[in-house]
Coordinates of C-alpha atoms in Angstrom, one line a residue:
X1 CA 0.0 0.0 0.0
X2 CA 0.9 3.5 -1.1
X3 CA 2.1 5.8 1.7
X4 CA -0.1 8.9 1.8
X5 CA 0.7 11.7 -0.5
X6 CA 3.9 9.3 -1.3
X7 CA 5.7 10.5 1.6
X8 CA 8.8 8.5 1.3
X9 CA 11.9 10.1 3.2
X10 CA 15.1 10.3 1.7
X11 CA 18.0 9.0 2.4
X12 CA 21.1 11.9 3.5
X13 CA 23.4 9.8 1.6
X14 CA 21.5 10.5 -1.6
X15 CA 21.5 14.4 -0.9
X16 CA 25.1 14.5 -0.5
X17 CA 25.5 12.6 -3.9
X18 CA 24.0 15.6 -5.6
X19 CA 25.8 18.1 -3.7
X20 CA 29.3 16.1 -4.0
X21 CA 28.2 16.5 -8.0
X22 CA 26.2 19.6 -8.8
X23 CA 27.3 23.1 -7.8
X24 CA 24.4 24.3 -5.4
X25 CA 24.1 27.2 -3.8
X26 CA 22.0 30.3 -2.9
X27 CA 18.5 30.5 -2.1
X28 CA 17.0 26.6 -2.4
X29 CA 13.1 25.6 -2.3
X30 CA 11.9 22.2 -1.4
X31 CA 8.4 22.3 -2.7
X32 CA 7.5 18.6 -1.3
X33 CA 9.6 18.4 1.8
X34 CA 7.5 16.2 3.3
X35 CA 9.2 15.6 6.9
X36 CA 12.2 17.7 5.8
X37 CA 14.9 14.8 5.4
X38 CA 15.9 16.8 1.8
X39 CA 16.1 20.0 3.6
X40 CA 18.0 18.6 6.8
X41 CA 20.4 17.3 4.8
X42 CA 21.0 20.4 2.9
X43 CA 21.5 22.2 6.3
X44 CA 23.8 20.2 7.0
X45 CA 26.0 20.3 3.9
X46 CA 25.0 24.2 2.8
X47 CA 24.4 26.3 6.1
X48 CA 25.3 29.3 4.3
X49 CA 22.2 28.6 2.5
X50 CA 18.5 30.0 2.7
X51 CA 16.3 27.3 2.6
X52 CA 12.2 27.2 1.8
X53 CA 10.3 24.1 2.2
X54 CA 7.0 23.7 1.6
X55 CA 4.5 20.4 1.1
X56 CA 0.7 20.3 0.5
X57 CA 0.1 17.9 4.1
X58 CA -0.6 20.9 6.7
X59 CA 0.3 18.4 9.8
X60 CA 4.0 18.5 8.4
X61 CA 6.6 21.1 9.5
X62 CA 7.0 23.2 6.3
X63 CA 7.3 26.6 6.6
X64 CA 4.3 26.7 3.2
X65 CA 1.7 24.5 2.6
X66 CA 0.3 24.3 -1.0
X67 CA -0.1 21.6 -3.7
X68 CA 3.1 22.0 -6.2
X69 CA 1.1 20.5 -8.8
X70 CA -1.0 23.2 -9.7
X71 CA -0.2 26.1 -11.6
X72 CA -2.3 29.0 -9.8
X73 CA -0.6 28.3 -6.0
X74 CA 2.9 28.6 -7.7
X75 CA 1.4 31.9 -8.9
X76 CA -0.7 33.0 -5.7
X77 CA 2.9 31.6 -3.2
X78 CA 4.8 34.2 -5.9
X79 CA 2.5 36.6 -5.1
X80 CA 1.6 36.4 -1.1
X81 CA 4.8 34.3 -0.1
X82 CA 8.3 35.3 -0.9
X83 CA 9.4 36.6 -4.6
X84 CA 9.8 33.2 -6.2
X85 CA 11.9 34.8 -9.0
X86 CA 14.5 34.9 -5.9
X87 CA 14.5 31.1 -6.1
X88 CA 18.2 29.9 -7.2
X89 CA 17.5 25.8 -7.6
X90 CA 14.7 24.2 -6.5
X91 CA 15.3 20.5 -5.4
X92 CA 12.9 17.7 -4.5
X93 CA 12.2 14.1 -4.0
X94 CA 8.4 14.3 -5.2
X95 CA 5.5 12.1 -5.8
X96 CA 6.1 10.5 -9.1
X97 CA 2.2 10.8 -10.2
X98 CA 2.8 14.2 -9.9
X99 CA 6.5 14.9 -10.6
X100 CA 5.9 16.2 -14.2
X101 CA 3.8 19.3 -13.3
X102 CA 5.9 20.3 -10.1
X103 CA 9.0 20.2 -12.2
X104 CA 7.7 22.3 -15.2
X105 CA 6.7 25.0 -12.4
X106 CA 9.7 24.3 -10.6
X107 CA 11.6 24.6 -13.5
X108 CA 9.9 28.4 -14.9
X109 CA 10.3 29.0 -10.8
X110 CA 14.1 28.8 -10.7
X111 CA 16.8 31.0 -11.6
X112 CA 19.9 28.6 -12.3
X113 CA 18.2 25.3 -12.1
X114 CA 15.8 22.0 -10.2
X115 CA 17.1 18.7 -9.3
X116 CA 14.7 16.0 -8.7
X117 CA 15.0 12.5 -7.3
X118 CA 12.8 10.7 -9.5
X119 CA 12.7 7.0 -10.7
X120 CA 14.8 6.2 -14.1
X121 CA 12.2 5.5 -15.6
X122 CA 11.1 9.5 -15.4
X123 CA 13.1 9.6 -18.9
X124 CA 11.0 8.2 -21.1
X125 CA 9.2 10.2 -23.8
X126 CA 5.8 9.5 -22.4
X127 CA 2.9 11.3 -24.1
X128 CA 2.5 13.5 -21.5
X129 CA 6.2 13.9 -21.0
X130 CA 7.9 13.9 -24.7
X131 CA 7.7 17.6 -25.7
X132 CA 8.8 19.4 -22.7
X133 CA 11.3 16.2 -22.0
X134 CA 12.8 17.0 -25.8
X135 CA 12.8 20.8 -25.6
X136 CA 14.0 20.7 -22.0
X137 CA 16.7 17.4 -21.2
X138 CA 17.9 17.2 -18.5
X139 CA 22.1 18.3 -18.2
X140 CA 22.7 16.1 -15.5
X141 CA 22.0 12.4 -14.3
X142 CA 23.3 11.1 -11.3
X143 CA 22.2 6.9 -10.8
X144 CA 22.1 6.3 -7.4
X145 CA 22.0 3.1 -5.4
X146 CA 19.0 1.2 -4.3
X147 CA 18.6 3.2 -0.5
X148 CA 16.2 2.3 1.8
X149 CA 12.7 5.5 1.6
X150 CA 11.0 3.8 4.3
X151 CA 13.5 3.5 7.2
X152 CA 13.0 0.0 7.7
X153 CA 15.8 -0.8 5.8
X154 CA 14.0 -2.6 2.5
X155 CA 15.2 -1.2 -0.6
X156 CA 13.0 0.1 -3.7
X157 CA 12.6 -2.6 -6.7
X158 CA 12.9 0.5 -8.6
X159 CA 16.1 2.7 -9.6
X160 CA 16.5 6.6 -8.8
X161 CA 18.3 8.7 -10.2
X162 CA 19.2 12.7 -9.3
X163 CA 17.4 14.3 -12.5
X164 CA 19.2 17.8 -12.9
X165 CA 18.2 20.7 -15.4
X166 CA 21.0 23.3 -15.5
X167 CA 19.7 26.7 -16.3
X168 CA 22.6 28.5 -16.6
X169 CA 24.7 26.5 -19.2
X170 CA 23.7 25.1 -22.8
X171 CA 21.3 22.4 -23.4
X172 CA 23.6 21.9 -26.7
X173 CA 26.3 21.1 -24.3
X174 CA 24.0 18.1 -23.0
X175 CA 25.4 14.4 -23.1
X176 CA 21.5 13.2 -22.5
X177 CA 19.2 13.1 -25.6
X178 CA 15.5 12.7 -24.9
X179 CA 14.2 10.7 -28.1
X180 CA 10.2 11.8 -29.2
X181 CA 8.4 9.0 -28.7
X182 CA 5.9 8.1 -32.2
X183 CA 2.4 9.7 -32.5
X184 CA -0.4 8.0 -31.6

């Protein structure tokens, strides 16, 4: 059974893989922080960081609380909240049945750039997916090892991956090519 809203935590060790890899810095937003592991970890490894977290369950200690899958509360949190264009990167571990809208806000959101931990299987040119996935590819993929997301030690079936869209280089420059899958 599904956890509830997907909350699965993630693992410190994966954090620090993307920070060991991906020059982060600045003002960071975790828009689905769930019980804050993302945004502890990045304490820990950038306190010269600012750090926003928000997630869409009101009972967990996020500092916002709005769904990250819908257009109009990225707009009314830009407007009420803080000035999201002040956003540097924007990193998450969100619920894959809604990972595809959160990261095209998240992605119009941030100045230089999002990473998301998503499964592998995230890259394929889905109908829903293939456009935005071939005008936007991600610069960076970082394969992670199977950790445990629900602290009982039991590792996913699945493999995750650190999903990283650069804003402030090329997408030439890219060594990942998102393929268009056929028409229906």
């Amino acid at each position: 059974m599904r956890r509830k809203n997907d909350l699965y935590q993630t693992s410190a060790k994966a954090v620090k893989e993307l920070l060991d890899r991906v020059p982060i810095a600045g003002v960071l937003f975790e828009c689905c922080a769930g019980m804050g592991a993302i945004s502890y970890a990045l304490r820990d490894e950038l306190p010269e960081a600012q750090i926003i977290t928000n997630d869409i369950d009101i009972e967990l200690p996020a500092t916002h609380h709005f769904d990250a899958s819908k257009a109009s509360n990225w707009e009314q949190f830009r407007k009420k909240e803080i000035p999201i264009s002040t956003i540097d990167w924007t990193i998450t571990n969100p619920p894959f049945n809604k990972a595809f809208p959160i990261l095209m806000h998240a992605y119009d959101a941030s100045l230089k750039g999002v990473a998301f931990l998503l499964r592998l299987s995230f890259l394929e040119p889905t109908y829903e997916r293939q456009d935005w996935m071939y005008e936007h590819p991600p610069s960076k993929l970082i394969v992670l090892p199977r950790y445990s997301f629900t602290e009982d030690g039991k590792i996913d079936s699945v493999t995750c991956a650190w999903l990283i869209w650069n804003k402030t280089r090329r997408w030439e420059d890219t060594s990942i090519m998102i393929a268009r899958k056929q028409e229906r």
